[in-house]
Structures are given as C-alpha cells and as structure tokens.
Coordinates of C-alpha atoms in Angstrom, one line a residue:
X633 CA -17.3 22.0 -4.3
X634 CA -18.4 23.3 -7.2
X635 CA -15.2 25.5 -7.6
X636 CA -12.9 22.8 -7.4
X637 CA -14.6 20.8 -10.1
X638 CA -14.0 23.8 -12.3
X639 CA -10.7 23.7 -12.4
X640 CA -10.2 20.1 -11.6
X641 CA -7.5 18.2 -13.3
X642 CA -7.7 13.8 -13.1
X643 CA -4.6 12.5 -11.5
X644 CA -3.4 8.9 -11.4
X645 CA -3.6 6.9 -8.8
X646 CA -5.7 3.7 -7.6
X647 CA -8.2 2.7 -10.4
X648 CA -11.2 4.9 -8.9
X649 CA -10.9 8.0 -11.0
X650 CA -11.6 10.3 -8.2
X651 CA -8.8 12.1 -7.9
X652 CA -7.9 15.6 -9.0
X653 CA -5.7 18.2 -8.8
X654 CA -7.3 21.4 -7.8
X655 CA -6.7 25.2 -6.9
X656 CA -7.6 26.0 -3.3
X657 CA -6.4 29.8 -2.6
X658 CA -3.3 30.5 -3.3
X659 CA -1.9 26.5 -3.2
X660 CA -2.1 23.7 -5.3
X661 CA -4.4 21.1 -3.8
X662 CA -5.3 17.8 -4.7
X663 CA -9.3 16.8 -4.1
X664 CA -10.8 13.1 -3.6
X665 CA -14.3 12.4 -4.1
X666 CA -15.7 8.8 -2.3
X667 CA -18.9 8.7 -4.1
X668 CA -18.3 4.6 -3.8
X669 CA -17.7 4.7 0.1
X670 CA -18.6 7.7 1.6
X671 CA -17.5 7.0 4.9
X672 CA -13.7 6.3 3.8
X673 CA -13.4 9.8 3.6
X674 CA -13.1 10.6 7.3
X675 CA -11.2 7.7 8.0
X676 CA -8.6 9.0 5.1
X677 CA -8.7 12.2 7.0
X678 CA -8.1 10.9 10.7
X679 CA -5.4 9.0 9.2
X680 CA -3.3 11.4 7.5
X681 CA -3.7 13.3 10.8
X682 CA -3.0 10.0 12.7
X683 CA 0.9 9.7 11.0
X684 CA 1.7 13.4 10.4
X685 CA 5.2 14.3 11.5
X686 CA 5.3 10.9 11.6
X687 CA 5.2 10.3 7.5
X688 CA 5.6 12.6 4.5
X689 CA 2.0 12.9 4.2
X690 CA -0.3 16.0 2.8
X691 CA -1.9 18.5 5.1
X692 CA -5.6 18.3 5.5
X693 CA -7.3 21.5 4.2
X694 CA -11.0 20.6 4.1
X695 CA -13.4 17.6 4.6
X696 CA -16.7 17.3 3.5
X697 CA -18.4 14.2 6.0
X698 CA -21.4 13.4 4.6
X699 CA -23.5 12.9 1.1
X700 CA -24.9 11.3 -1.9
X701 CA -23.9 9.3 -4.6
X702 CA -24.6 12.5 -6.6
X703 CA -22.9 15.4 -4.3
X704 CA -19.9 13.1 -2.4
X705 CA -18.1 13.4 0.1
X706 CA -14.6 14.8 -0.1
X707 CA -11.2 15.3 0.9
X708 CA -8.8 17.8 0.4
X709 CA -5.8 17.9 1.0
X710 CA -2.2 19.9 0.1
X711 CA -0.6 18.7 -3.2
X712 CA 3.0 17.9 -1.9
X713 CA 6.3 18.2 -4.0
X714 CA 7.9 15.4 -6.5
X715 CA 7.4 13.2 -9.0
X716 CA 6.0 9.6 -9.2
X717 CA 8.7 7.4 -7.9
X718 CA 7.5 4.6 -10.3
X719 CA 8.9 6.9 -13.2
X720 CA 12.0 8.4 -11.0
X721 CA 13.3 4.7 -11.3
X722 CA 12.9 3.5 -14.7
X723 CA 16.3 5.8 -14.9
X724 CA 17.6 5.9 -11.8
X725 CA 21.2 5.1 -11.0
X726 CA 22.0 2.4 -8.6
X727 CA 23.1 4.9 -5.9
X728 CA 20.0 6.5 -6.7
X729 CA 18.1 3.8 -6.0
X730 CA 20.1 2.7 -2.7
X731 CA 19.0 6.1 -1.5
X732 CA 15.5 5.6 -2.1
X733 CA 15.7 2.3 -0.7
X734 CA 17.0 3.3 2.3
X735 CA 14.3 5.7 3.2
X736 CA 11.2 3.1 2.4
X737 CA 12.8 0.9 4.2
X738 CA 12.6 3.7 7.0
X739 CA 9.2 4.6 6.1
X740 CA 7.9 0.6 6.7
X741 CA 9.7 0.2 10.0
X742 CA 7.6 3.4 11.5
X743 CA 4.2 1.8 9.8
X744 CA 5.3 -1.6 11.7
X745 CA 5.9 0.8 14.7
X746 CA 2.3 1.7 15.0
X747 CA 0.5 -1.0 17.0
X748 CA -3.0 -1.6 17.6
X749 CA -5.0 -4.1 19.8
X750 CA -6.8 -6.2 16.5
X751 CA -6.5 -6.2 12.9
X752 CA -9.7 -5.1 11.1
X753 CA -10.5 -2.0 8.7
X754 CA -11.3 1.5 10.1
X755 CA -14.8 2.1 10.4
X756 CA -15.2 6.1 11.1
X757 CA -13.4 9.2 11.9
X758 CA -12.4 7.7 15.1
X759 CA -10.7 4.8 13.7
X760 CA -12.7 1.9 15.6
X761 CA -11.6 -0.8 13.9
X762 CA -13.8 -4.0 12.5
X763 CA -12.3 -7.3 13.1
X764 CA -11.5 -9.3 10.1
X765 CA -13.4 -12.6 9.6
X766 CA -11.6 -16.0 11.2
X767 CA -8.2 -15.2 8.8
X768 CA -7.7 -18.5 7.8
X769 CA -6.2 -18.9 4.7
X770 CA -7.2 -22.0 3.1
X771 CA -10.7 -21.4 4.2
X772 CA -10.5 -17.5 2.2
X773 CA -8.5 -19.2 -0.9
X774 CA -11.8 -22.2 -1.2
X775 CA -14.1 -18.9 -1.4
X776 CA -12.0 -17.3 -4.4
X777 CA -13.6 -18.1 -7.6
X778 CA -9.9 -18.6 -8.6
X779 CA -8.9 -22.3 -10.3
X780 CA -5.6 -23.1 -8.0
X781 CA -5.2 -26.3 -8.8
X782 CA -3.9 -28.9 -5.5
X783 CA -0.7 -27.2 -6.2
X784 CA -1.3 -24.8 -4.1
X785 CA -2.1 -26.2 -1.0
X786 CA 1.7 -26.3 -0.6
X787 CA 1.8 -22.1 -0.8
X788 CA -0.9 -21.8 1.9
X789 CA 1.0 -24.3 4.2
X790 CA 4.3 -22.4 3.5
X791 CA 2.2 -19.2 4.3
X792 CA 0.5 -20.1 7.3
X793 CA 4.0 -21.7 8.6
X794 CA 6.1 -18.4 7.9
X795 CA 3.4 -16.3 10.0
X796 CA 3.2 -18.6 13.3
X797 CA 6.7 -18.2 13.6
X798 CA 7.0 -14.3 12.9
X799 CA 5.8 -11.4 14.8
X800 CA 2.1 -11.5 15.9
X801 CA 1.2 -8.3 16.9
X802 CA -1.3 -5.6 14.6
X803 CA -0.2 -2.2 13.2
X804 CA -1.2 0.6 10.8
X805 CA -0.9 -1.4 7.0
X806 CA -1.2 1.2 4.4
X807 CA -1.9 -1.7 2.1
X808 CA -0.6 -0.2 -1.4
X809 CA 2.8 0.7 -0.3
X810 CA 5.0 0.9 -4.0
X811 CA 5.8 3.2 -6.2
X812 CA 3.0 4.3 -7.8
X813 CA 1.5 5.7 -4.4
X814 CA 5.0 7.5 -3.2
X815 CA 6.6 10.7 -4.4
X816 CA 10.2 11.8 -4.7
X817 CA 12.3 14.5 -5.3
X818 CA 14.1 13.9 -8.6
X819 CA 17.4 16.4 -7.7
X820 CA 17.6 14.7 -4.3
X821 CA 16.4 11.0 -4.2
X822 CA 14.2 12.2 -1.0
X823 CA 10.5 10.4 -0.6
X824 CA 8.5 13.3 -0.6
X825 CA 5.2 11.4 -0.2
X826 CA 3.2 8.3 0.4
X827 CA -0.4 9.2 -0.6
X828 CA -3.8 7.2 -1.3
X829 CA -4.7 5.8 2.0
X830 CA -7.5 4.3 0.7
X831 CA -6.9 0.6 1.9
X832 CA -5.3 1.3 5.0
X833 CA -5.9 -1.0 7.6
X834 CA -4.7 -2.6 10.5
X835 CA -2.8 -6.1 10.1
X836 CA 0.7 -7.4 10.0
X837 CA 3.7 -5.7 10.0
X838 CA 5.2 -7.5 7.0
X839 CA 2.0 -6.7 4.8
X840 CA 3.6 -3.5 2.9
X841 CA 6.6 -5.1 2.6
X842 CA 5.1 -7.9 0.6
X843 CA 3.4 -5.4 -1.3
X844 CA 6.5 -3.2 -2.2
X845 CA 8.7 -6.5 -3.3
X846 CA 5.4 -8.0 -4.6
X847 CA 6.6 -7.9 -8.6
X848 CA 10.6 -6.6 -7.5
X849 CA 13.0 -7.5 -9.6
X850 CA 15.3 -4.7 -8.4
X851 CA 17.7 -6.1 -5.6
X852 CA 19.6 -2.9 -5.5
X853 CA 16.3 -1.1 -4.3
X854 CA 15.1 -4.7 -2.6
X855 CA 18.6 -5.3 -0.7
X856 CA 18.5 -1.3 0.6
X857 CA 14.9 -1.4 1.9
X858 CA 15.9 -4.5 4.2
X859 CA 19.1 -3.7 5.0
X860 CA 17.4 -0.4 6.7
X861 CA 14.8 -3.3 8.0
X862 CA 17.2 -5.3 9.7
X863 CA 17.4 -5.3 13.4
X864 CA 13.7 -4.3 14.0
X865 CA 13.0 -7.6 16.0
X866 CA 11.4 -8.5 12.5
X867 CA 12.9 -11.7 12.2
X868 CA 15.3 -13.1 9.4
X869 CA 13.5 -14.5 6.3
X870 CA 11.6 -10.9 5.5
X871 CA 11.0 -11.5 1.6
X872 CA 9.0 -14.6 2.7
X873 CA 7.3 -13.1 5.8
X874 CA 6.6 -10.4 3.3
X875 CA 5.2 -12.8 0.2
X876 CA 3.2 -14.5 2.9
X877 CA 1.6 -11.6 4.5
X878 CA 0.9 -10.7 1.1
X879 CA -0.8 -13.5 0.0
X880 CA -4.5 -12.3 0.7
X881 CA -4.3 -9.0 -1.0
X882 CA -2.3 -10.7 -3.7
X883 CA -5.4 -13.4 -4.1
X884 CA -7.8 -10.9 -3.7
X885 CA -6.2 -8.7 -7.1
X886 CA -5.7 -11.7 -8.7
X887 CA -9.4 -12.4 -8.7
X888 CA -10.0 -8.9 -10.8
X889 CA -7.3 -10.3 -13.6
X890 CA -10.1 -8.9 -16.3
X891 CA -10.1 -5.4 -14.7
X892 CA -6.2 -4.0 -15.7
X893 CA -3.0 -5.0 -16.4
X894 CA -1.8 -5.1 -12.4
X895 CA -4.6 -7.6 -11.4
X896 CA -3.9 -9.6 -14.5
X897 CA 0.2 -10.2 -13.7
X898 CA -1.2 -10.7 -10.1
X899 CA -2.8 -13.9 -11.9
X900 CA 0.0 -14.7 -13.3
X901 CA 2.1 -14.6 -10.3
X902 CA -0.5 -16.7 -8.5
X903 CA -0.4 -19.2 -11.3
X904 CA 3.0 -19.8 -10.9
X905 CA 3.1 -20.0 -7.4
X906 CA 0.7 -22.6 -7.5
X907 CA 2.6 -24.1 -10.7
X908 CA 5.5 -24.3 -8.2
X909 CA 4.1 -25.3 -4.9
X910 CA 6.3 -22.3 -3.1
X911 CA 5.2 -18.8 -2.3
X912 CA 8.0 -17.0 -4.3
X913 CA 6.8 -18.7 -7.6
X914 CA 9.7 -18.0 -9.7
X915 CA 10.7 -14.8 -7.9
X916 CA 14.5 -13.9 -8.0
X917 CA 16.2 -13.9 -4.4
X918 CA 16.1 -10.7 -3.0
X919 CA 16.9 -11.1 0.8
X920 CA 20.4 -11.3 0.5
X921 CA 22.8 -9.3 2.9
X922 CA 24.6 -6.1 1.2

C-alpha cells in the first residue's frame, strides 16, 4: 500500500477524500481507502463484480479486506477513460446532450432490472442485505432535526401516495446516480463510467431517477433519459415517482446543509417543497413526451 500512497494523486468524488489516482504496473489505477467503514470495501468490490458486462464499471485489480483506522482497507480498481460528465455538459450541444441522455436512461433501466427479495444495505462481500427500519415516512421526517413546518405534511402524503400506486418490487439503487459520479467520452458523447458505489443499496427502482432529476433544469437531457425509460412497466408519472423515491436521501442531505454547498441547496429544495405543500417545490416540468 505503501507504493500507491507514493504516487497517489486526490481525485474528486463523494466528500470522503479517499480517493486517488494511482500507478499500479504498467496502468493507471485509481485506489479507495475506507478508513471510516472498513467493511464497505468488500461490498464495493462484490458489487462492481456483481454489474460488470452489465455496466461501464472499472475492473477490480486488488482488495485489501481487513484493517485499522490507521492501515485501511482498500480498493483498487482500473482508472477508466473520460471526463467528468458534470463538466462535458456545462457545453454540450443539445444533440449532445440527447445522446447522453439516451444512454442513462439505459443505464437506470438495467439498475431497475436487478431485483432482490428486500430492500436493506449490503452488509459483506456476499451482499446479504440488512432490512431497512419500518420505512415510514412521516415517522423518519419527525426524527429529522429539520424545521418543516405543517406544510409539509402535504409532500409526505403526496409521497407515500405516488409509491402505493407504482412498482413495489426491490433492486440494485446505486444511490448517487448524476453527473458527478459518471464519465464520458468527450469526442463521442459515450458514458464511459458510473463509479463510487459507495451508497449502493437495495430499494426502489425510481430512487436513481430522483436522484439524477433531483436539481435538473435540463429537459433536453431530462426528456431523453425518460423517453429511453418509457415502456419499462415503470408507470407514467416518472419525475414524481422519481422526487418521491427521492425524498429520504433528499431529507437525509438536507439535514448536513452546514457541510457543502450540495447539502445546503438540498435545504433549500426541501424548504420549498414544504413552502409549497407539493413534492416538486418549484421544479420546472420535466416529464413531458418528446
């Protein structure tokens, strides 16, 4: 391990800052250290081997199970090709960005298409999975040390409606599915990556959805990813299924607001949802047929 720390370079990516590119032989490699949950690495690792061929993700190289606080446990893995796709479309051209929309849509109808029996978080390298507490929202939001307001009472019935009338069943959620977390080839608009795992879990099948759309303005990218959504036996009102699924993780961000800037809009979002009574709390439309 001590090699790769050498010549370790910090790459962005979640708010951990244990991430790095690294040289591993004669490839570039990127290394992940779980100092903070040691047994997330081989859950990462059984994951990435779980959805390969399946999803552009990186080729496991080494894995280190066990250790301390002090000597962690690691991942490595291949570095793949691309760029950050959260850059690639501050100037991308709409066709550009139909392209790229195309394929994440793509890439969340194969998560969706990964059942399991419960939702829970993995536990090990086997990926047992935990069961989630009782998952009802009102009781989660009165546990938030969040200010709402009575206001929102109307989002959590909107929620909880949406979700008894959509799909039930559990699959594979990567849980940060957006730009910052996926690669692309510049030339080519091709996704070249989806990478940090480190929230996967199992749950429902409009949970990355809501996260991608979660602060969208973009219907160009927005109307692409569900038109490649449509006709998955998803049901119609996707945006809202989405917002709704998304509602714990957003909460749960939104309680960090002091940590950085994404936690603090997701306050902001949640203020105004509970402002307006409704779940999109100001958001533009973006489930409209193209």
């Amino acid at each position: 391990m001590s090699d790769f720390a050498a010549s370790a370079v910090p790459l962005t990516g979640g708010y951990g800052g244990q991430t790095f590119a690294v040289s591993a032989g004669d490839e570039d490699a990127v290394i992940k250290f779980y100092a903070r949950d040691p047994e997330r690495a081989a859950v990462d690792a059984a994951l990435l081997e779980l959805v390969r061929g399946l999803l552009p993700v990186p080729r496991v190289l080494d894995l280190k199970r066990d250790g301390s606080y002090d000597d962690p446990p690691y991942l490595l893995t291949e570095r793949l090709p691309g760029i950050n796709l959260q850059v690639f479309l501050e100037s991308a051209t709409d066709e550009q960005r139909r392209r790229v929309g195309t394929q994440l849509g793509e890439l969340l109808a194969r998560l969706s298409g990964m059942p399991f029996l419960k939702a829970g978080m993995f536990r090990d390298g086997e990926l047992t999975v935990e069961p989630f507490g009782s998952g009802d929202l009102a009781e989660y939001v009165a546990g938030l040390k969040l200010d709402l307001g009575a206001g929102f009472a109307a989002v959590i019935d909107e929620a909880e409606d949406l979700l008894a009338d959509g799909v039930s069943r559990f699959c594979l959620v990567h849980s940060d599915f957006n730009p910052k977390n996926l690669l692309v080839d510049p030339e080519t608009a091709r996704i070249t990556g989806l990478i940090d795992w480190e929230f996967a879990h199992v749950g429902s099948p409009y949970a990355d959805l809501g996260n991608l759309l979660r602060f969208s303005e973009d219907q160009v990218l927005a109307g692409a990813v569900l038109d490649a959504l449509r006709g998955m036996g998803l049901g119609e009102r996707l945006v809202d299924l989405g917002r709704a699924a998304d509602l714990w993780a957003l909460l749960d961000l939104a309680e960090r607001a002091a940590e950085h800037e994404v936690a603090a809009a997701a306050f902001v979002l949640v203020s105004r949802m509970a402002d307006t009574g409704t779940l999109a709390g100001g958001r533009p439309a973006l489930d409209v047929v193209h």
